[in-house]
XYZ file of N, CA and C in Angstrom:
849
model
N 29.587 31.690 3.884
C 28.697 31.406 4.931
C 28.596 32.495 6.004
N 29.698 33.175 6.214
C 29.603 34.412 7.072
C 28.743 35.538 6.428
N 28.919 35.688 5.081
C 28.012 36.689 4.406
C 26.526 36.371 4.452
N 26.312 35.113 4.232
C 24.894 34.630 4.318
C 24.401 34.772 5.739
N 25.079 34.489 6.677
C 24.629 34.654 8.141
C 24.394 36.065 8.529
N 25.231 36.968 7.965
C 25.103 38.373 8.101
C 23.699 38.912 7.517
N 23.516 38.522 6.255
C 22.360 38.929 5.562
C 21.107 38.394 6.308
N 21.064 37.198 6.809
C 19.939 36.534 7.502
C 19.849 37.412 8.830
N 21.045 37.738 9.510
C 20.874 38.579 10.706
C 20.250 39.835 10.399
N 20.593 40.523 9.301
C 19.926 41.763 9.008
C 18.433 41.575 8.826
N 18.042 40.587 8.065
C 16.682 40.321 7.888
C 16.022 40.014 9.152
N 16.694 39.368 10.016
C 16.132 39.028 11.421
C 15.750 40.268 12.182
N 16.877 41.201 12.056
C 16.696 42.588 12.732
C 15.378 43.248 12.144
N 15.254 43.207 11.002
C 14.006 43.914 10.369
C 12.750 43.282 10.784
N 12.707 41.868 10.862
C 11.416 41.267 11.255
C 11.208 41.516 12.790
N 12.356 41.438 13.610
C 12.299 41.667 14.976
C 11.638 43.066 15.378
N 12.203 44.093 14.602
C 11.719 45.389 14.736
C 10.209 45.383 14.480
N 9.761 44.694 13.469
C 8.263 44.579 13.027
C 7.576 44.056 14.268
N 8.232 42.987 14.778
C 7.524 42.342 15.879
C 7.326 43.302 17.135
N 8.312 44.027 17.419
C 8.312 44.888 18.491
C 7.309 46.138 18.255
N 7.153 46.494 16.888
C 6.331 47.563 16.565
C 4.744 47.048 16.402
N 4.596 45.846 16.283
C 3.164 45.402 16.068
C 2.150 45.697 17.003
N 2.564 45.746 18.385
C 1.603 46.169 19.450
C 1.157 47.598 19.433
N 1.690 48.380 18.563
C 1.426 49.865 18.467
C -0.004 50.116 18.336
N -0.730 49.334 17.455
C -2.141 49.442 17.310
C -3.000 49.155 18.487
N -2.444 47.971 19.230
C -3.162 47.629 20.463
C -3.008 48.773 21.456
N -1.832 49.414 21.663
C -1.687 50.171 22.689
C -2.298 51.632 22.419
N -2.475 51.821 21.050
C -3.209 53.097 20.566
C -4.619 52.975 21.142
N -5.296 51.804 21.012
C -6.530 51.646 21.395
C -6.635 51.699 22.900
N -5.599 51.187 23.640
C -5.528 51.390 25.117
C -5.578 52.815 25.518
N -4.836 53.694 24.750
C -4.627 55.098 25.104
C -5.919 55.735 24.801
N -6.596 55.389 23.651
C -7.740 56.048 23.217
C -8.942 55.755 24.107
N -8.957 54.431 24.541
C -10.133 54.069 25.376
C -9.779 54.293 26.885
N -8.487 54.642 27.237
C -8.034 54.845 28.611
C -8.248 53.681 29.427
N -8.106 52.468 28.896
C -8.371 51.230 29.566
C -7.564 50.073 28.874
N -7.026 49.168 29.659
C -6.335 47.948 29.095
C -7.263 46.828 28.808
N -8.683 46.925 29.167
C -9.725 45.959 28.911
C -9.210 44.571 29.383
N -9.247 43.508 28.455
C -8.756 42.227 28.734
C -7.350 41.891 28.304
N -6.701 42.832 27.902
C -5.400 42.593 27.333
C -4.370 42.152 28.541
N -3.489 41.328 28.203
C -2.465 40.842 29.128
C -1.227 41.665 29.159
N -0.806 41.957 30.347
C 0.426 42.752 30.467
C 1.797 41.946 30.647
N 1.580 40.604 31.005
C 2.672 39.794 31.196
C 3.624 39.523 30.087
N 3.061 39.371 28.847
C 3.971 39.116 27.618
C 4.777 40.283 27.507
N 4.340 41.563 27.656
C 5.287 42.647 27.415
C 6.371 42.717 28.556
N 6.010 42.386 29.718
C 7.034 42.349 30.847
C 8.116 41.319 30.575
N 7.549 40.112 30.186
C 8.628 39.073 29.991
C 9.507 39.381 28.669
N 8.918 39.959 27.830
C 9.680 40.474 26.602
C 10.687 41.464 26.944
N 10.275 42.407 27.780
C 11.285 43.428 28.311
C 12.420 42.742 28.894
N 12.189 41.800 29.775
C 13.357 41.051 30.473
C 14.140 40.377 29.429
N 13.560 39.677 28.546
C 14.235 38.929 27.521
C 15.132 39.668 26.724
N 14.617 40.895 26.227
C 15.375 41.667 25.300
C 16.626 42.366 26.112
N 16.360 42.617 27.363
C 17.482 43.305 28.205
C 18.576 42.252 28.259
N 18.296 41.010 28.679
C 19.339 39.983 28.796
C 19.932 39.600 27.497
N 19.228 39.649 26.326
C 19.770 39.371 25.081
C 20.664 40.507 24.655
N 20.472 41.742 25.170
C 21.325 42.874 24.821
C 22.654 42.605 25.511
N 22.558 42.121 26.762
C 23.770 41.751 27.559
C 24.624 40.661 26.866
N 23.878 39.621 26.284
C 24.377 38.592 25.641
C 25.169 39.024 24.449
N 24.566 39.970 23.676
C 25.225 40.492 22.528
C 26.449 41.265 22.843
N 26.552 41.850 23.932
C 27.786 42.478 24.412
C 28.883 41.583 24.787
N 28.383 40.380 25.391
C 29.509 39.453 25.764
C 29.946 38.561 24.553
N 29.113 38.303 23.568
C 29.412 37.407 22.484
C 30.271 38.070 21.445
N 31.374 37.475 21.090
C 32.188 37.950 19.948
C 31.472 38.075 18.633
N 31.310 39.152 17.980
C 30.565 39.158 16.704
C 29.014 39.319 17.027
N 28.668 39.598 18.154
C 27.303 39.663 18.449
C 26.600 40.967 18.330
N 27.084 41.818 17.336
C 26.597 43.152 17.053
C 25.072 43.108 16.696
N 24.677 42.126 15.802
C 23.333 42.050 15.303
C 22.385 41.591 16.398
N 22.852 40.892 17.308
C 22.031 40.473 18.529
C 21.920 41.619 19.401
N 22.963 42.399 19.591
C 22.816 43.640 20.529
C 21.848 44.717 19.934
N 21.980 44.994 18.651
C 21.247 46.169 18.125
C 19.736 45.865 18.215
N 19.266 44.736 17.763
C 17.970 44.479 17.629
C 17.197 44.386 19.025
N 17.995 43.728 20.018
C 17.405 43.579 21.268
C 17.484 44.886 22.151
N 18.479 45.716 21.810
C 18.419 47.028 22.479
C 17.275 47.870 22.103
N 16.979 47.982 20.779
C 15.806 48.546 20.223
C 14.549 47.987 20.775
N 14.503 46.651 20.912
C 13.196 46.029 21.418
C 13.081 46.351 22.894
N 14.210 46.467 23.717
C 14.035 46.687 25.101
C 13.482 48.020 25.292
N 13.851 49.102 24.525
C 13.359 50.498 24.520
C 11.836 50.461 24.274
N 11.427 49.782 23.168
C 10.034 49.685 22.896
C 9.136 49.067 24.016
N 9.673 47.832 24.422
C 8.892 47.152 25.465
C 8.757 48.000 26.695
N 9.825 48.853 27.038
C 9.712 49.731 28.187
C 8.602 50.634 28.041
N 8.375 51.182 26.799
C 7.341 52.178 26.515
C 5.982 51.508 26.705
N 5.855 50.253 26.170
C 4.627 49.525 26.220
C 4.262 49.200 27.693
N 5.264 48.834 28.382
C 4.884 48.407 29.877
C 4.485 49.621 30.679
N 5.141 50.837 30.308
C 4.747 52.042 31.039
C 3.238 52.404 30.694
N 2.926 52.355 29.474
C 1.597 52.595 28.933
C 0.569 51.736 29.695
N 0.957 50.391 29.795
C -0.004 49.381 30.301
C -0.135 49.767 31.882
N 0.903 50.136 32.512
C 0.800 50.520 33.979
C 0.015 51.718 34.179
N -0.034 52.591 33.315
C -0.723 53.830 33.431
C -2.321 53.619 33.347
N -2.762 52.882 32.350
C -4.144 52.727 32.137
C -4.763 51.375 32.661
N -3.841 50.562 33.347
C -4.430 49.362 33.930
C -5.284 49.667 35.217
N -6.215 48.881 35.532
C -6.988 48.971 36.838
C -5.982 49.075 38.012
N -6.498 49.671 39.126
C -5.582 49.942 40.221
C -5.029 48.537 40.811
N -5.862 47.511 41.037
C -5.354 46.189 41.544
C -4.506 45.612 40.653
N -4.736 45.580 39.353
C -3.843 44.891 38.364
C -2.578 45.813 38.297
N -2.599 47.122 38.314
C -1.410 47.974 38.315
C -0.548 47.546 39.425
N -1.025 47.411 40.596
C -0.060 47.191 41.744
C 0.605 45.785 41.478
N -0.166 44.842 41.129
C 0.452 43.520 40.812
C 1.534 43.607 39.768
N 1.205 44.388 38.627
C 2.226 44.435 37.528
C 3.422 45.230 37.877
N 3.242 46.182 38.719
C 4.383 47.108 39.163
C 5.308 46.181 40.051
N 4.723 45.165 40.842
C 5.609 44.235 41.558
C 6.354 43.331 40.691
N 5.566 42.944 39.602
C 6.237 42.020 38.645
C 7.345 42.687 37.898
N 7.139 44.013 37.446
C 8.114 44.781 36.752
C 9.316 44.976 37.603
N 9.183 45.346 38.938
C 10.321 45.522 39.763
C 11.150 44.306 39.917
N 10.459 43.153 40.008
C 11.143 41.817 40.245
C 11.783 41.462 38.955
N 11.109 41.414 37.843
C 11.601 40.716 36.667
C 12.405 41.669 35.696
N 12.045 43.002 35.692
C 12.686 43.855 34.815
C 13.730 44.815 35.459
N 13.687 44.840 36.744
C 14.762 45.676 37.408
C 15.607 44.760 38.306
N 15.040 44.087 39.182
C 15.886 43.337 40.127
C 16.632 42.078 39.520
N 15.912 41.198 38.750
C 16.540 40.141 38.166
C 17.738 40.513 37.230
N 17.444 41.388 36.162
C 18.594 41.695 35.328
C 19.757 42.348 36.023
N 19.541 43.131 37.123
C 20.649 43.664 37.845
C 21.468 42.632 38.630
N 20.763 41.592 39.135
C 21.499 40.563 39.799
C 22.353 39.811 38.725
N 21.697 39.453 37.615
C 22.404 38.718 36.597
C 23.732 39.378 36.147
N 23.558 40.640 35.806
C 24.660 41.462 35.319
C 25.814 41.604 36.410
N 25.302 41.719 37.680
C 26.395 41.914 38.752
C 27.113 40.565 38.992
N 26.325 39.509 39.176
C 26.927 38.152 39.273
C 27.892 37.799 38.222
N 27.402 37.938 36.904
C 28.155 37.547 35.728
C 29.562 38.295 35.685
N 29.516 39.643 35.942
C 30.757 40.368 35.842
C 31.641 40.270 37.011
N 31.017 39.899 38.264
C 31.866 39.880 39.464
C 32.256 38.510 39.817
N 31.403 37.447 39.593
C 31.657 36.128 40.139
C 32.017 35.067 39.100
N 31.761 35.444 37.769
C 31.953 34.497 36.705
C 32.972 35.062 35.847
N 33.824 34.122 35.285
C 34.998 34.572 34.436
C 35.005 33.671 33.220
N 35.679 34.337 32.133
C 35.932 33.627 30.880
C 34.683 33.272 30.141
N 34.737 32.104 29.358
C 33.692 31.666 28.593
C 32.462 31.221 29.254
N 32.616 31.074 30.584
C 31.485 30.678 31.415
C 30.390 31.804 31.445
N 30.820 32.993 31.392
C 29.933 34.081 31.311
C 28.810 33.893 30.154
N 29.328 33.625 29.025
C 28.517 33.549 27.780
C 27.602 32.309 27.982
N 28.054 31.229 28.667
C 27.249 30.250 28.843
C 26.088 30.385 29.721
N 26.382 30.912 30.832
C 25.384 31.307 31.842
C 24.357 32.250 31.330
N 24.715 33.317 30.729
C 23.884 34.327 30.209
C 23.081 33.672 28.944
N 23.694 32.797 28.164
C 23.071 32.242 27.084
C 21.913 31.246 27.516
N 22.182 30.474 28.629
C 21.069 29.623 29.030
C 19.929 30.473 29.660
N 20.246 31.525 30.355
C 19.260 32.438 30.903
C 18.426 32.893 29.776
N 19.016 33.441 28.763
C 18.305 34.054 27.565
C 17.543 33.119 26.837
N 17.996 31.935 26.632
C 17.236 30.823 26.022
C 15.944 30.483 26.757
N 16.057 30.304 28.114
C 14.872 29.973 28.877
C 13.868 31.177 28.855
N 14.359 32.346 28.929
C 13.430 33.559 28.849
C 12.720 33.660 27.408
N 13.498 33.468 26.388
C 12.902 33.516 25.062
C 11.843 32.469 24.934
N 11.995 31.271 25.488
C 10.992 30.237 25.516
C 9.794 30.713 26.222
N 9.980 31.477 27.459
C 8.850 32.068 28.074
C 8.134 32.998 27.376
N 8.938 33.822 26.605
C 8.290 34.924 25.762
C 7.366 34.288 24.738
N 7.908 33.222 24.097
C 7.031 32.623 23.084
C 5.818 31.861 23.647
N 6.019 31.388 24.871
C 5.002 30.608 25.619
C 3.933 31.506 26.283
N 4.386 32.765 26.535
C 3.462 33.724 27.275
C 2.049 33.851 26.601
N 2.013 33.867 25.156
C 0.675 33.933 24.613
C -0.274 32.709 24.795
N 0.245 31.767 25.371
C -0.584 30.521 25.677
C -1.813 30.979 26.557
N -1.602 31.869 27.469
C -2.845 32.353 28.184
C -3.829 32.966 27.309
N -3.326 33.713 26.225
C -4.239 34.303 25.336
C -4.953 33.272 24.477
N -4.183 32.290 24.104
C -4.784 31.114 23.281
C -5.810 30.370 24.085
N -5.656 30.226 25.426
C -6.711 29.644 26.177
C -7.953 30.448 26.128
N -7.834 31.853 26.275
C -8.857 32.723 26.237
C -9.639 32.636 24.838
N -8.883 32.483 23.727
C -9.423 32.376 22.406
C -10.354 31.054 22.368
N -9.672 29.977 22.874
C -10.471 28.586 22.832
C -11.773 28.787 23.647
N -11.619 29.513 24.830
C -12.751 29.564 25.738
C -13.905 30.421 25.182
N -13.563 31.525 24.571
C -14.527 32.518 24.136
C -14.853 32.264 22.672
N -14.009 31.490 21.995
C -14.249 31.249 20.545
C -14.188 32.611 19.828
N -13.139 33.484 20.211
C -13.095 34.762 19.568
C -11.669 35.090 19.527
N -11.191 35.721 18.504
C -9.759 36.080 18.372
C -9.583 37.521 18.700
N -10.590 38.210 19.309
C -10.467 39.674 19.681
C -9.224 40.052 20.416
N -8.849 39.162 21.346
C -7.794 39.565 22.214
C -6.431 38.862 21.778
N -6.318 38.396 20.652
C -5.165 37.864 20.093
C -4.757 38.519 18.841
N -3.976 39.611 18.918
C -3.720 40.389 17.685
C -2.897 39.517 16.603
N -3.426 39.545 15.409
C -3.059 38.709 14.374
C -1.476 39.092 13.993
N -1.182 40.434 13.820
C 0.024 40.768 13.334
C 1.179 40.392 14.313
N 0.825 40.436 15.663
C 1.892 40.049 16.663
C 2.138 38.569 16.644
N 1.035 37.714 16.418
C 1.302 36.329 16.354
C 2.062 35.949 15.078
N 1.646 36.627 13.964
C 2.352 36.383 12.626
C 3.886 36.690 12.611
N 4.182 37.829 13.181
C 5.527 38.289 13.155
C 6.387 37.601 14.120
N 5.708 37.100 15.275
C 6.444 36.180 16.232
C 6.850 35.002 15.584
N 5.971 34.417 14.818
C 6.256 33.180 14.017
C 7.299 33.391 13.006
N 7.288 34.600 12.314
C 8.290 34.828 11.220
C 9.588 35.066 11.847
N 9.624 35.796 13.000
C 10.868 36.110 13.679
C 11.465 34.882 14.291
N 10.803 33.942 14.795
C 11.395 32.607 15.185
C 11.991 31.812 14.014
N 11.299 31.894 12.957
C 11.718 31.163 11.774
C 13.098 31.700 11.365
N 13.136 33.031 11.167
C 14.522 33.595 10.678
C 15.640 33.470 11.641
N 15.409 33.648 12.921
C 16.392 33.492 13.899
C 16.831 31.968 14.166
N 15.860 31.177 13.842
C 16.244 29.742 13.819
C 17.291 29.441 12.742
N 17.096 29.923 11.593
C 18.017 29.842 10.389
C 19.297 30.438 10.709
N 19.278 31.616 11.335
C 20.531 32.299 11.697
C 21.307 31.451 12.670
N 20.676 30.938 13.733
C 21.304 30.083 14.694
C 22.032 28.875 14.032
N 21.377 28.317 13.029
C 22.002 27.105 12.430
C 23.275 27.516 11.591
N 23.153 28.796 10.937
C 24.253 29.269 10.139
C 25.553 29.640 11.026
N 25.277 30.224 12.199
C 26.300 30.643 13.071
C 26.668 29.551 14.202
N 25.830 28.497 14.120
C 26.021 27.447 15.158
C 25.984 27.966 16.487
N 24.825 28.648 16.760
C 24.659 29.138 18.067
C 23.433 28.410 18.787
N 23.818 27.506 19.782
C 22.730 26.693 20.342
C 21.788 27.574 21.164
N 22.269 28.515 21.853
C 21.405 29.356 22.706
C 20.367 30.082 21.904
N 20.614 30.479 20.675
C 19.627 31.191 19.863
C 18.696 30.153 19.189
N 19.290 29.122 18.675
C 18.597 28.128 17.876
C 17.377 27.442 18.660
N 17.669 26.868 19.928
C 16.660 26.219 20.720
C 15.454 26.892 20.916
N 15.526 28.152 21.649
C 14.254 28.798 21.938
C 13.488 29.310 20.690
N 14.190 29.573 19.554
C 13.517 30.151 18.348
C 12.904 28.978 17.691
N 13.454 27.722 17.791
C 12.788 26.632 17.252
C 11.522 26.295 17.949
N 11.566 26.373 19.293
C 10.270 26.204 19.963
C 9.247 27.340 19.731
N 9.874 28.594 19.576
C 8.990 29.679 19.011
C 8.246 29.437 17.763
N 9.014 28.805 16.859
C 8.444 28.483 15.551
C 7.251 27.557 15.708
N 7.335 26.573 16.629
C 6.297 25.593 16.787
C 5.052 26.320 17.506
N 5.293 27.083 18.486
C 4.319 27.767 19.160
C 3.637 28.801 18.258
N 4.410 29.565 17.431
C 3.836 30.545 16.492
C 2.986 29.870 15.504
N 3.327 28.705 15.107
C 2.531 27.880 14.128
C 1.127 27.568 14.718
N 1.246 27.174 16.045
C 0.019 26.889 16.660
C -0.944 28.068 16.820
N -0.374 29.255 17.102
C -1.209 30.401 17.215
C -1.809 30.811 15.972
N -1.154 30.626 14.776
C -1.744 30.983 13.466
C -2.823 29.943 13.197
N -2.611 28.702 13.444
C -3.647 27.724 13.185
C -4.882 28.029 13.942
N -4.681 28.428 15.358
C -5.789 28.803 16.131
C -6.649 29.993 15.657
N -5.765 30.977 15.249
C -6.440 32.244 14.555
C -7.297 31.765 13.319
N -6.778 30.828 12.574
C -7.485 30.487 11.337
C -8.806 29.805 11.598
N -8.691 29.046 12.692
C -9.911 28.247 13.112
C -11.006 29.135 13.674
N -10.626 30.117 14.524
C -11.774 30.945 15.159
C -12.010 32.276 14.653
N -11.272 32.623 13.498
C -11.559 33.961 12.752
C -12.879 33.912 12.222
N -13.233 32.856 11.480
C -14.574 32.803 10.893
C -15.772 32.673 11.865
N -15.505 32.015 13.040
C -16.469 31.962 13.970
C -16.690 33.310 14.684
N -15.735 34.111 14.837
C -15.757 35.391 15.422
C -16.654 36.298 14.495
N -16.297 36.115 13.056
C -16.980 36.922 12.089
C -18.515 36.583 12.098
N -18.726 35.200 12.266
C -20.128 34.775 12.211
C -20.865 35.178 13.536
N -20.251 35.208 14.618
C -20.917 35.663 15.854
C -21.126 37.285 15.816
N -20.320 37.962 15.165
C -20.596 39.404 15.010
C -21.639 39.621 14.068
N -21.818 38.803 12.992
C -22.927 38.927 12.116
C -24.330 38.634 12.754
N -24.286 37.519 13.706
C -25.462 37.198 14.370
C -25.907 38.272 15.442
N -24.908 38.971 16.029
C -25.241 39.948 16.983
C -25.909 41.162 16.249
N -25.262 41.483 15.110
C -25.770 42.712 14.303
C -27.185 42.337 13.760
N -27.399 41.142 13.383
C -28.759 40.768 12.906
C -29.912 40.820 14.009
N -29.457 40.346 15.178
C -30.331 40.398 16.382
C -30.631 41.861 16.664
N -29.540 42.737 16.649
C -29.802 44.113 17.045
C -30.746 44.732 15.949
N -30.565 44.449 14.684
C -31.554 44.941 13.601
C -32.805 44.485 13.841
N -33.133 43.210 14.233
C -34.368 42.730 14.485
C -35.065 43.338 15.665
N -34.220 43.561 16.748
C -34.821 44.259 17.857
C -35.171 45.711 17.583
N -34.408 46.365 16.693
C -34.781 47.782 16.369
C -36.018 47.744 15.513
N -36.129 46.743 14.599
C -37.252 46.762 13.719
C -38.531 46.380 14.481
N -38.403 45.557 15.529
C -39.688 45.196 16.362
C -40.019 46.469 17.200
N -38.981 47.167 17.687
C -39.334 48.441 18.425
C -40.013 49.509 17.540
N -39.581 49.538 16.303
C -40.276 50.576 15.432
C -41.600 50.166 15.081
N -41.884 48.756 14.893
C -43.124 48.308 14.634
C -44.126 48.535 15.697
N -43.772 48.182 16.968
C -44.591 48.451 18.077
C -44.964 49.900 18.247
N -43.933 50.641 18.026
C -44.168 52.224 18.102
C -45.059 52.637 17.000
N -44.957 52.040 15.787
C -45.830 52.377 14.730
C -47.270 52.008 14.969
N -47.493 50.679 15.562
C -48.854 50.348 15.931
C -49.487 51.229 16.973
N -48.760 51.676 17.912
C -49.251 52.560 18.957
C -49.619 53.925 18.361
N -48.746 54.378 17.331
C -49.094 55.667 16.852
C -50.327 55.561 15.942
N -50.430 54.386 15.157
C -51.594 54.108 14.264
C -52.922 53.995 15.136
N -52.794 53.306 16.370
C -53.982 53.251 17.188
C -54.368 54.552 17.745
N -53.397 55.339 18.152
C -53.806 56.662 18.632
C -54.307 57.554 17.620
N -53.789 57.374 16.354
C -54.289 58.192 15.226
C -55.751 57.919 14.895
N -56.203 56.640 14.944
C -57.389 56.165 14.710
C -58.464 56.820 15.784
N -58.058 56.684 16.938
C -58.855 57.269 18.052
C -59.059 58.842 17.896
N -57.975 59.412 17.591
C -57.998 60.929 17.386
C -58.700 61.299 16.219
N -58.608 60.518 15.172
C -59.346 60.759 13.886
C -60.837 60.575 14.034
N -61.233 59.642 14.780
C -62.701 59.324 15.036
C -63.284 60.515 15.736
N -62.546 60.918 16.856
C -63.073 62.136 17.604
C -63.033 63.334 16.805
N -62.026 63.504 15.980
C -62.113 64.831 15.136
C -63.258 64.730 14.130
N -63.556 63.491 13.534
C -64.746 63.361 12.633
C -66.038 63.703 13.244
N -66.215 63.286 14.438
C -67.441 63.461 15.197
C -67.681 65.010 15.430
N -66.540 65.645 15.926
C -66.583 67.110 16.205
C -66.835 67.862 14.889
N -66.209 67.412 13.841
C -66.476 68.071 12.537
C -67.998 67.883 12.093
N -68.575 66.796 12.396
C -69.933 66.428 11.890
C -70.927 67.513 12.737
N -70.549 67.499 13.989
C -71.439 68.327 14.879
C -71.355 69.774 14.473
N -69.985 70.200 14.209
C -69.837 71.564 13.879
C -70.544 71.864 12.445
N -70.405 70.876 11.508
C -71.123 71.110 10.226
C -72.647 71.247 10.385
N -73.166 70.486 11.304
C -74.611 70.627 11.464
C -75.030 71.980 12.048
N -74.204 72.509 12.892
C -74.551 73.747 13.441
C -74.271 74.838 12.480
N -73.370 74.673 11.635
C -73.072 75.608 10.766
C -73.967 75.771 9.497
N -74.983 74.771 9.258
C -75.834 74.812 8.213
C -76.759 76.022 8.040
N -76.940 76.575 6.916
C -77.627 77.859 6.890
C -79.162 77.548 7.190
N -79.753 78.591 8.075
C -81.143 78.284 8.376
C -81.995 78.848 7.269
N -83.313 78.209 6.977
C -84.161 78.794 5.999
C -84.745 80.177 6.443
N -85.072 81.016 5.406
C -85.666 82.319 5.757
C -87.007 82.228 6.526
N -87.404 83.288 7.189
C -88.506 83.299 7.986
C -89.783 82.993 7.208
N -89.989 83.600 6.030
C -91.101 83.383 5.221
C -91.397 81.964 4.896
N -90.215 81.324 4.469
C -90.260 79.833 4.191
C -90.557 79.020 5.399
N -90.011 79.456 6.461
C -90.428 78.725 7.746
C -91.938 78.700 7.933
N -92.566 79.929 7.739
C -93.894 80.141 8.055
C -94.865 79.348 7.018
N -94.342 79.336 5.727
C -95.153 78.549 4.756
C -95.108 77.090 5.009
N -94.058 76.658 5.493
C -93.839 75.170 5.873
C -94.880 74.814 6.941
N -94.721 75.652 7.971
C -95.678 75.453 9.123
C -97.160 75.514 8.778
N -97.470 76.394 7.873
C -98.853 76.504 7.474
C -99.362 75.187 6.700
N -98.382 74.624 5.829
C -98.731 73.464 5.086
C -98.796 72.296 5.966
N -97.932 72.192 6.939
C -98.094 71.063 7.913
C -99.291 71.087 8.694
N -99.700 72.294 9.047
C -101.007 72.453 9.807
C -102.218 72.070 9.004
N -102.177 72.504 7.742
C -103.346 72.049 6.796
C -103.314 70.651 6.617
N -102.215 69.946 6.403
C -102.243 68.470 6.267
C -102.697 67.816 7.528
N -102.390 68.251 8.759
C -102.716 67.683 9.983
C -104.289 67.835 10.079
N -104.952 68.883 9.565
C -106.451 68.989 9.722
C -107.172 68.394 8.753
N -106.580 67.942 7.575
C -107.422 67.095 6.608
C -107.571 65.759 7.049
N -108.701 65.083 6.604
C -108.965 63.728 7.051
C -108.002 62.735 6.457
């Protein structure tokens, strides 16, 4: 059983690393566009807090090496994400998020560590930190609920990255199994809730993915029709102007051609005048 739990823990480490690296594409777009657009920064801030306290829990827990390694790596990655988000966020949002980071990711963990080491003793330390970590993990899994509301409202999955939702679901599943094997209540409860919320996100993504694709197709069709109408109107104007210009050119050519006709010789002109005079004098 110990060997099985270790193997599941290793697999959980791999899945968790994939969860922590899944927002890389999102933040690459943020850096490229130099804007956070409608992306939410709260999930990364709460995840940074959660991974920091879980790292502390792994230090306190006997045999908690697998918990420590994965959450320490996650804390480093989340710190990078939060830093990038603060750099490219609008000024007003940046100020609000900086206050939130100072409160949740600096002040709160510092107080927890200080109180746990100075005021709490024995097994009670693990209990207090475990309860806090469980509550924060539930908050981490519940933080995408705001994004889910945006998806329902806009009927678009643009701002709900699929890979993040998928790996959160997979991560919760694996760590729930690990918690059952090692009989860790503090790991099992939040990840069980995460499994339920992750399932809801995937279902929501499946519902609105096709609608998002259909809306994009309609927008592209409307743009194509507008471009076609614009070209048609432009073509009519060009044809109309061509007809007017062509008619004027035809008139000018006719006049010029009439002027350029060769004149009959003088002798022929004289004979013609004589014939016309003779005909006019005859009865």
